[in-house]
Amino acid sequence: EAQVTQNPRYLITVTGKKLTVTCSQNMNHEYMSWYRQDPGLGLRQIYYSMNVEVTDKGDVPEGYKVSRKEKRNFPLILESPSPNQTSLYFCASSLVGRLAHGYTFGSGTRLTVV
Amino acid sequence: AQSVTQPDIHITVSEGASLELRCNYSYGATPYLFWYVQSPGQGLQLLLKYFSGDTLVQGIKGFEAEFKRSQSSFNLRKPSVHWSDAAEYFCAVAPSGGGADGLTFGKGTHLIIQP
């Protein structure tokens, strides 16, 4: 089944403790992206990647890192999480140049930073 | 830069009634347009999309949307809603050339269905 898999689904952590949210897709998509969803703000793009070793900042990149060492994986790294990063995170993927077909989204990761 | 406005934060509709969710976009050219639905605790599911051709597009679950270039709008409609349609709905745009900017989302409309 074609899908985007995020792990974990739920995570509670403490301020300053480094964490990684994994994202993997099995559709051979070049384009991958991370969004955060907050009430009243909709979805905002954090980082995106057009292909392996090619990443770029989205609208709200502060406090986040990403890497794209393999085509299928696009982990989101929070080096020193803070409470304002408490949010619902979505990973998405698409074929480059095929954005007309929309994204495939993962099921989301609900992160709470205390 | 592209932007999307969903003027209605919440909408309440009676089951069986018709529905229209509004979406306006700002973009220099005709973008690709999408509607996504997010059921409680779920990810986002694509309802329908427009990128060329017929301005009335049909989607899944009985939804349709009409692109009106003169009004920069892409409103979502359904003739008769079901209780299972209660969800968050997001309108989104992407540059028509594809590109790296990806999707820009509106802030969402929360649909409540009353019996």
mmCIF file of C-alpha atoms in Angstrom, chain B residues 50-112:
data_model
loop_
_atom_site.group_PDB
_atom_site.id
_atom_site.type_symbol
_atom_site.label_atom_id
_atom_site.label_comp_id
_atom_site.label_asym_id
_atom_site.label_seq_id
_atom_site.Cartn_x
_atom_site.Cartn_y
_atom_site.Cartn_z
ATOM 1 C CA TYR B 50 -8.349 21.635 -9.933
ATOM 2 C CA PHE B 51 -5.501 22.479 -12.258
ATOM 3 C CA SER B 52 -7.066 23.041 -15.664
ATOM 4 C CA GLY B 53 -10.098 22.395 -17.806
ATOM 5 C CA ASP B 54 -13.647 22.221 -16.545
ATOM 6 C CA THR B 55 -14.097 24.669 -13.699
ATOM 7 C CA LEU B 56 -16.517 22.399 -11.869
ATOM 8 C CA VAL B 57 -14.652 19.466 -10.400
ATOM 9 C CA GLN B 58 -16.045 16.394 -8.740
ATOM 10 C CA GLY B 59 -14.388 14.753 -5.792
ATOM 11 C CA ILE B 60 -14.839 11.904 -3.407
ATOM 12 C CA LYS B 61 -17.656 11.529 -0.879
ATOM 13 C CA GLY B 62 -20.090 13.494 -3.049
ATOM 14 C CA PHE B 63 -18.206 16.801 -2.881
ATOM 15 C CA GLU B 64 -17.687 19.207 -5.741
ATOM 16 C CA ALA B 65 -15.958 22.555 -6.107
ATOM 17 C CA GLU B 66 -16.150 25.352 -8.614
ATOM 18 C CA PHE B 67 -13.221 27.474 -9.696
ATOM 19 C CA LYS B 68 -14.158 31.070 -10.448
ATOM 20 C CA ARG B 69 -11.228 32.979 -11.822
ATOM 21 C CA SER B 70 -12.984 36.372 -11.678
ATOM 22 C CA GLN B 71 -13.596 35.954 -7.959
ATOM 23 C CA SER B 72 -10.362 34.093 -7.149
ATOM 24 C CA SER B 73 -12.522 31.537 -5.429
ATOM 25 C CA PHE B 74 -12.700 27.769 -5.158
ATOM 26 C CA ASN B 75 -15.748 26.998 -3.031
ATOM 27 C CA LEU B 76 -16.557 23.487 -1.902
ATOM 28 C CA ARG B 77 -20.139 22.222 -2.067
ATOM 29 C CA LYS B 78 -22.190 19.192 -1.177
ATOM 30 C CA PRO B 79 -25.930 18.921 -1.846
ATOM 31 C CA SER B 80 -26.788 16.891 1.264
ATOM 32 C CA VAL B 81 -24.442 16.447 4.204
ATOM 33 C CA HIS B 82 -24.156 13.368 6.376
ATOM 34 C CA TRP B 83 -23.137 13.219 10.013
ATOM 35 C CA SER B 84 -19.864 11.599 8.906
ATOM 36 C CA ASP B 85 -18.934 14.806 7.072
ATOM 37 C CA ALA B 86 -18.192 16.519 10.388
ATOM 38 C CA ALA B 87 -14.502 17.380 10.097
ATOM 39 C CA GLU B 88 -11.982 20.122 9.442
ATOM 40 C CA TYR B 89 -11.732 21.242 5.816
ATOM 41 C CA PHE B 90 -8.690 22.892 4.315
ATOM 42 C CA CYS B 91 -8.362 24.719 1.036
ATOM 43 C CA ALA B 92 -4.855 24.806 -0.432
ATOM 44 C CA VAL B 93 -3.033 26.254 -3.414
ATOM 45 C CA ALA B 94 0.197 25.387 -5.205
ATOM 46 C CA PRO B 95 2.030 27.206 -7.981
ATOM 47 C CA SER B 96 0.850 26.010 -11.358
ATOM 48 C CA GLY B 97 4.400 25.288 -12.411
ATOM 49 C CA GLY B 98 4.917 22.885 -9.559
ATOM 50 C CA GLY B 99 8.080 24.119 -7.966
ATOM 51 C CA ALA B 100 9.445 24.040 -4.492
ATOM 52 C CA ASP B 101 6.935 26.163 -2.645
ATOM 53 C CA GLY B 102 4.544 23.292 -2.311
ATOM 54 C CA LEU B 103 1.116 23.723 -0.837
ATOM 55 C CA THR B 104 -0.088 26.793 1.020
ATOM 56 C CA PHE B 105 -3.064 26.044 3.241
ATOM 57 C CA GLY B 106 -5.913 28.124 4.535
ATOM 58 C CA LYS B 107 -6.579 28.094 8.254
ATOM 59 C CA GLY B 108 -9.398 25.636 7.912
ATOM 60 C CA THR B 109 -13.150 25.516 8.414
ATOM 61 C CA HIS B 110 -14.578 23.337 11.151
ATOM 62 C CA LEU B 111 -17.824 21.732 9.998
ATOM 63 C CA ILE B 112 -20.378 20.743 12.621
#
